[in-house]
Amino acid sequence: YPPLARPPRLACERCNHRIALVTCAECALKYCLTCDHHVHSKPALAQHLVVLFNMPEQPSQDEKGLIPNMVRAARAKDRLEVILNSVKSKAELRKIEEAIQLEKELEEEAERERKAAEYAAAQSKEK
């Protein structure tokens, strides 16, 4: 029997020494875990979306080992980021709505003051 075909192992595009396991869309590079941590621990790059590549979408729960657990953790992290982004979006939306409401209240108050001043001026002319 011929040997089973293995997926090609790609070298990390930063160190060219270790096997690349993750890819960053923003950097457009494939990294080993060590280089990924080194690069994406910097504040400017910490928001990049880094995902495992050439991995099944979701390993079954009975799979053991580091890679399946890393895939599960990456999927959980992605779901958490979506939730956090929606919370941030809702908070931003709430702030915008509050600002609009405050602006509307200020405009209404200015209109009331203008009408009161007109009424007072009309009253003083009548006397």
mmCIF file with all atom_site columns, N, CA and C in Angstrom, residues 50-97:
data_model
loop_
_atom_site.group_PDB
_atom_site.id
_atom_site.type_symbol
_atom_site.label_atom_id
_atom_site.label_alt_id
_atom_site.label_comp_id
_atom_site.label_asym_id
_atom_site.label_entity_id
_atom_site.label_seq_id
_atom_site.pdbx_PDB_ins_code
_atom_site.Cartn_x
_atom_site.Cartn_y
_atom_site.Cartn_z
_atom_site.occupancy
_atom_site.B_iso_or_equiv
_atom_site.pdbx_formal_charge
_atom_site.auth_seq_id
_atom_site.auth_comp_id
_atom_site.auth_asym_id
_atom_site.auth_atom_id
_atom_site.pdbx_PDB_model_num
ATOM 1   N N  . VAL A 1 50 ? -6.395  36.169 14.042 1.00 0.00 ? 50 VAL A N  1
ATOM 2   C CA . VAL A 1 50 ? -5.474  35.074 13.750 1.00 0.00 ? 50 VAL A CA 1
ATOM 3   C C  . VAL A 1 50 ? -6.248  33.776 13.880 1.00 0.00 ? 50 VAL A C  1
ATOM 4   N N  . VAL A 1 51 ? -6.192  32.939 12.839 1.00 0.00 ? 51 VAL A N  1
ATOM 5   C CA . VAL A 1 51 ? -6.935  31.683 12.854 1.00 0.00 ? 51 VAL A CA 1
ATOM 6   C C  . VAL A 1 51 ? -6.022  30.529 12.466 1.00 0.00 ? 51 VAL A C  1
ATOM 7   N N  . LEU A 1 52 ? -6.381  29.362 12.927 1.00 0.00 ? 52 LEU A N  1
ATOM 8   C CA . LEU A 1 52 ? -5.672  28.155 12.515 1.00 0.00 ? 52 LEU A CA 1
ATOM 9   C C  . LEU A 1 52 ? -6.039  27.853 11.072 1.00 0.00 ? 52 LEU A C  1
ATOM 10  N N  . PHE A 1 53 ? -5.116  27.338 10.317 1.00 0.00 ? 53 PHE A N  1
ATOM 11  C CA . PHE A 1 53 ? -5.436  26.985 8.944  1.00 0.00 ? 53 PHE A CA 1
ATOM 12  C C  . PHE A 1 53 ? -5.255  25.490 8.730  1.00 0.00 ? 53 PHE A C  1
ATOM 13  N N  . ASN A 1 54 ? -5.892  25.001 7.660  1.00 0.00 ? 54 ASN A N  1
ATOM 14  C CA . ASN A 1 54 ? -5.860  23.575 7.301  1.00 0.00 ? 54 ASN A CA 1
ATOM 15  C C  . ASN A 1 54 ? -6.335  22.691 8.444  1.00 0.00 ? 54 ASN A C  1
ATOM 16  N N  . MET A 1 55 ? -7.273  23.175 9.210  1.00 0.00 ? 55 MET A N  1
ATOM 17  C CA . MET A 1 55 ? -7.813  22.406 10.312 1.00 0.00 ? 55 MET A CA 1
ATOM 18  C C  . MET A 1 55 ? -9.299  22.189 10.057 1.00 0.00 ? 55 MET A C  1
ATOM 19  N N  . PRO A 1 56 ? -9.860  21.114 10.585 1.00 0.00 ? 56 PRO A N  1
ATOM 20  C CA . PRO A 1 56 ? -11.296 20.943 10.433 1.00 0.00 ? 56 PRO A CA 1
ATOM 21  C C  . PRO A 1 56 ? -12.037 22.085 11.108 1.00 0.00 ? 56 PRO A C  1
ATOM 22  N N  . GLU A 1 57 ? -13.235 22.387 10.610 1.00 0.00 ? 57 GLU A N  1
ATOM 23  C CA . GLU A 1 57 ? -14.019 23.503 11.147 1.00 0.00 ? 57 GLU A CA 1
ATOM 24  C C  . GLU A 1 57 ? -14.209 23.356 12.648 1.00 0.00 ? 57 GLU A C  1
ATOM 25  N N  . GLN A 1 58 ? -14.594 22.193 13.100 1.00 0.00 ? 58 GLN A N  1
ATOM 26  C CA . GLN A 1 58 ? -14.775 21.979 14.539 1.00 0.00 ? 58 GLN A CA 1
ATOM 27  C C  . GLN A 1 58 ? -14.460 20.512 14.828 1.00 0.00 ? 58 GLN A C  1
ATOM 28  N N  . PRO A 1 59 ? -13.415 20.222 15.563 1.00 0.00 ? 59 PRO A N  1
ATOM 29  C CA . PRO A 1 59 ? -13.116 18.829 15.882 1.00 0.00 ? 59 PRO A CA 1
ATOM 30  C C  . PRO A 1 59 ? -14.185 18.248 16.801 1.00 0.00 ? 59 PRO A C  1
ATOM 31  N N  . SER A 1 60 ? -14.347 16.944 16.718 1.00 0.00 ? 60 SER A N  1
ATOM 32  C CA . SER A 1 60 ? -15.326 16.310 17.598 1.00 0.00 ? 60 SER A CA 1
ATOM 33  C C  . SER A 1 60 ? -14.813 16.370 19.031 1.00 0.00 ? 60 SER A C  1
ATOM 34  N N  . GLN A 1 61 ? -15.724 16.319 19.973 1.00 0.00 ? 61 GLN A N  1
ATOM 35  C CA . GLN A 1 61 ? -15.364 16.474 21.390 1.00 0.00 ? 61 GLN A CA 1
ATOM 36  C C  . GLN A 1 61 ? -14.457 15.344 21.890 1.00 0.00 ? 61 GLN A C  1
ATOM 37  N N  . ASP A 1 62 ? -14.510 14.187 21.235 1.00 0.00 ? 62 ASP A N  1
ATOM 38  C CA . ASP A 1 62 ? -13.686 13.077 21.732 1.00 0.00 ? 62 ASP A CA 1
ATOM 39  C C  . ASP A 1 62 ? -12.266 13.094 21.173 1.00 0.00 ? 62 ASP A C  1
ATOM 40  N N  . GLU A 1 63 ? -11.951 14.013 20.272 1.00 0.00 ? 63 GLU A N  1
ATOM 41  C CA . GLU A 1 63 ? -10.578 14.115 19.777 1.00 0.00 ? 63 GLU A CA 1
ATOM 42  C C  . GLU A 1 63 ? -9.686  14.659 20.877 1.00 0.00 ? 63 GLU A C  1
ATOM 43  N N  . LYS A 1 64 ? -8.567  14.048 21.051 1.00 0.00 ? 64 LYS A N  1
ATOM 44  C CA . LYS A 1 64 ? -7.618  14.460 22.083 1.00 0.00 ? 64 LYS A CA 1
ATOM 45  C C  . LYS A 1 64 ? -6.406  15.103 21.427 1.00 0.00 ? 64 LYS A C  1
ATOM 46  N N  . GLY A 1 65 ? -5.685  15.862 22.192 1.00 0.00 ? 65 GLY A N  1
ATOM 47  C CA . GLY A 1 65 ? -4.443  16.437 21.698 1.00 0.00 ? 65 GLY A CA 1
ATOM 48  C C  . GLY A 1 65 ? -4.481  17.952 21.667 1.00 0.00 ? 65 GLY A C  1
ATOM 49  N N  . LEU A 1 66 ? -3.335  18.525 21.379 1.00 0.00 ? 66 LEU A N  1
ATOM 50  C CA . LEU A 1 66 ? -3.168  19.972 21.396 1.00 0.00 ? 66 LEU A CA 1
ATOM 51  C C  . LEU A 1 66 ? -3.917  20.665 20.266 1.00 0.00 ? 66 LEU A C  1
ATOM 52  N N  . ILE A 1 67 ? -3.786  20.171 19.048 1.00 0.00 ? 67 ILE A N  1
ATOM 53  C CA . ILE A 1 67 ? -4.372  20.851 17.888 1.00 0.00 ? 67 ILE A CA 1
ATOM 54  C C  . ILE A 1 67 ? -5.896  20.917 17.976 1.00 0.00 ? 67 ILE A C  1
ATOM 55  N N  . PRO A 1 68 ? -6.611  19.811 18.255 1.00 0.00 ? 68 PRO A N  1
ATOM 56  C CA . PRO A 1 68 ? -8.072  19.933 18.372 1.00 0.00 ? 68 PRO A CA 1
ATOM 57  C C  . PRO A 1 68 ? -8.491  20.915 19.461 1.00 0.00 ? 68 PRO A C  1
ATOM 58  N N  . ASN A 1 69 ? -7.772  20.917 20.561 1.00 0.00 ? 69 ASN A N  1
ATOM 59  C CA . ASN A 1 69 ? -8.100  21.875 21.628 1.00 0.00 ? 69 ASN A CA 1
ATOM 60  C C  . ASN A 1 69 ? -7.799  23.298 21.202 1.00 0.00 ? 69 ASN A C  1
ATOM 61  N N  . MET A 1 70 ? -6.758  23.484 20.417 1.00 0.00 ? 70 MET A N  1
ATOM 62  C CA . MET A 1 70 ? -6.460  24.819 19.905 1.00 0.00 ? 70 MET A CA 1
ATOM 63  C C  . MET A 1 70 ? -7.564  25.272 18.944 1.00 0.00 ? 70 MET A C  1
ATOM 64  N N  . VAL A 1 71 ? -8.055  24.355 18.117 1.00 0.00 ? 71 VAL A N  1
ATOM 65  C CA . VAL A 1 71 ? -9.135  24.694 17.188 1.00 0.00 ? 71 VAL A CA 1
ATOM 66  C C  . VAL A 1 71 ? -10.371 25.094 17.978 1.00 0.00 ? 71 VAL A C  1
ATOM 67  N N  . ARG A 1 72 ? -10.716 24.307 19.017 1.00 0.00 ? 72 ARG A N  1
ATOM 68  C CA . ARG A 1 72 ? -11.881 24.641 19.850 1.00 0.00 ? 72 ARG A CA 1
ATOM 69  C C  . ARG A 1 72 ? -11.696 26.019 20.504 1.00 0.00 ? 72 ARG A C  1
ATOM 70  N N  . ALA A 1 73 ? -10.504 26.271 21.013 1.00 0.00 ? 73 ALA A N  1
ATOM 71  C CA . ALA A 1 73 ? -10.235 27.551 21.674 1.00 0.00 ? 73 ALA A CA 1
ATOM 72  C C  . ALA A 1 73 ? -10.328 28.705 20.678 1.00 0.00 ? 73 ALA A C  1
ATOM 73  N N  . ALA A 1 74 ? -9.811  28.505 19.477 1.00 0.00 ? 74 ALA A N  1
ATOM 74  C CA . ALA A 1 74 ? -9.879  29.563 18.461 1.00 0.00 ? 74 ALA A CA 1
ATOM 75  C C  . ALA A 1 74 ? -11.332 29.847 18.089 1.00 0.00 ? 74 ALA A C  1
ATOM 76  N N  . ARG A 1 75 ? -12.137 28.804 17.931 1.00 0.00 ? 75 ARG A N  1
ATOM 77  C CA . ARG A 1 75 ? -13.561 28.997 17.600 1.00 0.00 ? 75 ARG A CA 1
ATOM 78  C C  . ARG A 1 75 ? -14.279 29.720 18.743 1.00 0.00 ? 75 ARG A C  1
ATOM 79  N N  . ALA A 1 76 ? -13.984 29.334 19.981 1.00 0.00 ? 76 ALA A N  1
ATOM 80  C CA . ALA A 1 76 ? -14.613 29.987 21.133 1.00 0.00 ? 76 ALA A CA 1
ATOM 81  C C  . ALA A 1 76 ? -14.184 31.452 21.190 1.00 0.00 ? 76 ALA A C  1
ATOM 82  N N  . LYS A 1 77 ? -12.912 31.725 20.908 1.00 0.00 ? 77 LYS A N  1
ATOM 83  C CA . LYS A 1 77 ? -12.414 33.105 20.901 1.00 0.00 ? 77 LYS A CA 1
ATOM 84  C C  . LYS A 1 77 ? -13.125 33.918 19.825 1.00 0.00 ? 77 LYS A C  1
ATOM 85  N N  . ASP A 1 78 ? -13.297 33.334 18.636 1.00 0.00 ? 78 ASP A N  1
ATOM 86  C CA . ASP A 1 78 ? -13.996 34.042 17.559 1.00 0.00 ? 78 ASP A CA 1
ATOM 87  C C  . ASP A 1 78 ? -15.432 34.363 17.955 1.00 0.00 ? 78 ASP A C  1
ATOM 88  N N  . ARG A 1 79 ? -16.123 33.389 18.577 1.00 0.00 ? 79 ARG A N  1
ATOM 89  C CA . ARG A 1 79 ? -17.511 33.629 19.008 1.00 0.00 ? 79 ARG A CA 1
ATOM 90  C C  . ARG A 1 79 ? -17.552 34.723 20.068 1.00 0.00 ? 79 ARG A C  1
ATOM 91  N N  . LEU A 1 80 ? -16.594 34.713 20.991 1.00 0.00 ? 80 LEU A N  1
ATOM 92  C CA . LEU A 1 80 ? -16.546 35.722 22.038 1.00 0.00 ? 80 LEU A CA 1
ATOM 93  C C  . LEU A 1 80 ? -16.290 37.107 21.451 1.00 0.00 ? 80 LEU A C  1
ATOM 94  N N  . GLU A 1 81 ? -15.405 37.199 20.457 1.00 0.00 ? 81 GLU A N  1
ATOM 95  C CA . GLU A 1 81 ? -15.134 38.484 19.826 1.00 0.00 ? 81 GLU A CA 1
ATOM 96  C C  . GLU A 1 81 ? -16.373 39.038 19.138 1.00 0.00 ? 81 GLU A C  1
ATOM 97  N N  . VAL A 1 82 ? -17.156 38.157 18.503 1.00 0.00 ? 82 VAL A N  1
ATOM 98  C CA . VAL A 1 82 ? -18.401 38.607 17.865 1.00 0.00 ? 82 VAL A CA 1
ATOM 99  C C  . VAL A 1 82 ? -19.346 39.166 18.917 1.00 0.00 ? 82 VAL A C  1
ATOM 100 N N  . ILE A 1 83 ? -19.456 38.475 20.046 1.00 0.00 ? 83 ILE A N  1
ATOM 101 C CA . ILE A 1 83 ? -20.330 38.939 21.127 1.00 0.00 ? 83 ILE A CA 1
ATOM 102 C C  . ILE A 1 83 ? -19.827 40.264 21.673 1.00 0.00 ? 83 ILE A C  1
ATOM 103 N N  . LEU A 1 84 ? -18.529 40.376 21.921 1.00 0.00 ? 84 LEU A N  1
ATOM 104 C CA . LEU A 1 84 ? -17.969 41.625 22.454 1.00 0.00 ? 84 LEU A CA 1
ATOM 105 C C  . LEU A 1 84 ? -18.154 42.781 21.482 1.00 0.00 ? 84 LEU A C  1
ATOM 106 N N  . ASN A 1 85 ? -17.975 42.509 20.179 1.00 0.00 ? 85 ASN A N  1
ATOM 107 C CA . ASN A 1 85 ? -18.167 43.570 19.185 1.00 0.00 ? 85 ASN A CA 1
ATOM 108 C C  . ASN A 1 85 ? -19.617 44.020 19.145 1.00 0.00 ? 85 ASN A C  1
ATOM 109 N N  . SER A 1 86 ? -20.560 43.076 19.299 1.00 0.00 ? 86 SER A N  1
ATOM 110 C CA . SER A 1 86 ? -21.966 43.487 19.290 1.00 0.00 ? 86 SER A CA 1
ATOM 111 C C  . SER A 1 86 ? -22.282 44.295 20.541 1.00 0.00 ? 86 SER A C  1
ATOM 112 N N  . VAL A 1 87 ? -21.663 43.932 21.668 1.00 0.00 ? 87 VAL A N  1
ATOM 113 C CA . VAL A 1 87 ? -21.879 44.708 22.893 1.00 0.00 ? 87 VAL A CA 1
ATOM 114 C C  . VAL A 1 87 ? -21.306 46.113 22.721 1.00 0.00 ? 87 VAL A C  1
ATOM 115 N N  . LYS A 1 88 ? -20.111 46.206 22.144 1.00 0.00 ? 88 LYS A N  1
ATOM 116 C CA . LYS A 1 88 ? -19.513 47.517 21.896 1.00 0.00 ? 88 LYS A CA 1
ATOM 117 C C  . LYS A 1 88 ? -20.402 48.317 20.956 1.00 0.00 ? 88 LYS A C  1
ATOM 118 N N  . SER A 1 89 ? -20.929 47.659 19.919 1.00 0.00 ? 89 SER A N  1
ATOM 119 C CA . SER A 1 89 ? -21.789 48.341 18.963 1.00 0.00 ? 89 SER A CA 1
ATOM 120 C C  . SER A 1 89 ? -23.054 48.840 19.640 1.00 0.00 ? 89 SER A C  1
ATOM 121 N N  . LYS A 1 90 ? -23.636 48.018 20.513 1.00 0.00 ? 90 LYS A N  1
ATOM 122 C CA . LYS A 1 90 ? -24.839 48.435 21.217 1.00 0.00 ? 90 LYS A CA 1
ATOM 123 C C  . LYS A 1 90 ? -24.540 49.600 22.156 1.00 0.00 ? 90 LYS A C  1
ATOM 124 N N  . ALA A 1 91 ? -23.389 49.551 22.814 1.00 0.00 ? 91 ALA A N  1
ATOM 125 C CA . ALA A 1 91 ? -23.008 50.653 23.706 1.00 0.00 ? 91 ALA A CA 1
ATOM 126 C C  . ALA A 1 91 ? -22.807 51.934 22.903 1.00 0.00 ? 91 ALA A C  1
ATOM 127 N N  . GLU A 1 92 ? -22.151 51.824 21.749 1.00 0.00 ? 92 GLU A N  1
ATOM 128 C CA . GLU A 1 92 ? -21.951 52.994 20.900 1.00 0.00 ? 92 GLU A CA 1
ATOM 129 C C  . GLU A 1 92 ? -23.292 53.516 20.397 1.00 0.00 ? 92 GLU A C  1
ATOM 130 N N  . LEU A 1 93 ? -24.185 52.610 20.004 1.00 0.00 ? 93 LEU A N  1
ATOM 131 C CA . LEU A 1 93 ? -25.508 53.010 19.540 1.00 0.00 ? 93 LEU A CA 1
ATOM 132 C C  . LEU A 1 93 ? -26.273 53.723 20.650 1.00 0.00 ? 93 LEU A C  1
ATOM 133 N N  . ARG A 1 94 ? -26.180 53.199 21.864 1.00 0.00 ? 94 ARG A N  1
ATOM 134 C CA . ARG A 1 94 ? -26.847 53.820 23.006 1.00 0.00 ? 94 ARG A CA 1
ATOM 135 C C  . ARG A 1 94 ? -26.301 55.228 23.243 1.00 0.00 ? 94 ARG A C  1
ATOM 136 N N  . LYS A 1 95 ? -24.970 55.400 23.131 1.00 0.00 ? 95 LYS A N  1
ATOM 137 C CA . LYS A 1 95 ? -24.375 56.725 23.305 1.00 0.00 ? 95 LYS A CA 1
ATOM 138 C C  . LYS A 1 95 ? -24.861 57.688 22.221 1.00 0.00 ? 95 LYS A C  1
ATOM 139 N N  . ILE A 1 96 ? -24.953 57.214 20.999 1.00 0.00 ? 96 ILE A N  1
ATOM 140 C CA . ILE A 1 96 ? -25.438 58.057 19.904 1.00 0.00 ? 96 ILE A CA 1
ATOM 141 C C  . ILE A 1 96 ? -26.888 58.453 20.143 1.00 0.00 ? 96 ILE A C  1
ATOM 142 N N  . GLU A 1 97 ? -27.720 57.473 20.554 1.00 0.00 ? 97 GLU A N  1
ATOM 143 C CA . GLU A 1 97 ? -29.128 57.773 20.831 1.00 0.00 ? 97 GLU A CA 1
ATOM 144 C C  . GLU A 1 97 ? -29.261 58.784 21.974 1.00 0.00 ? 97 GLU A C  1
#
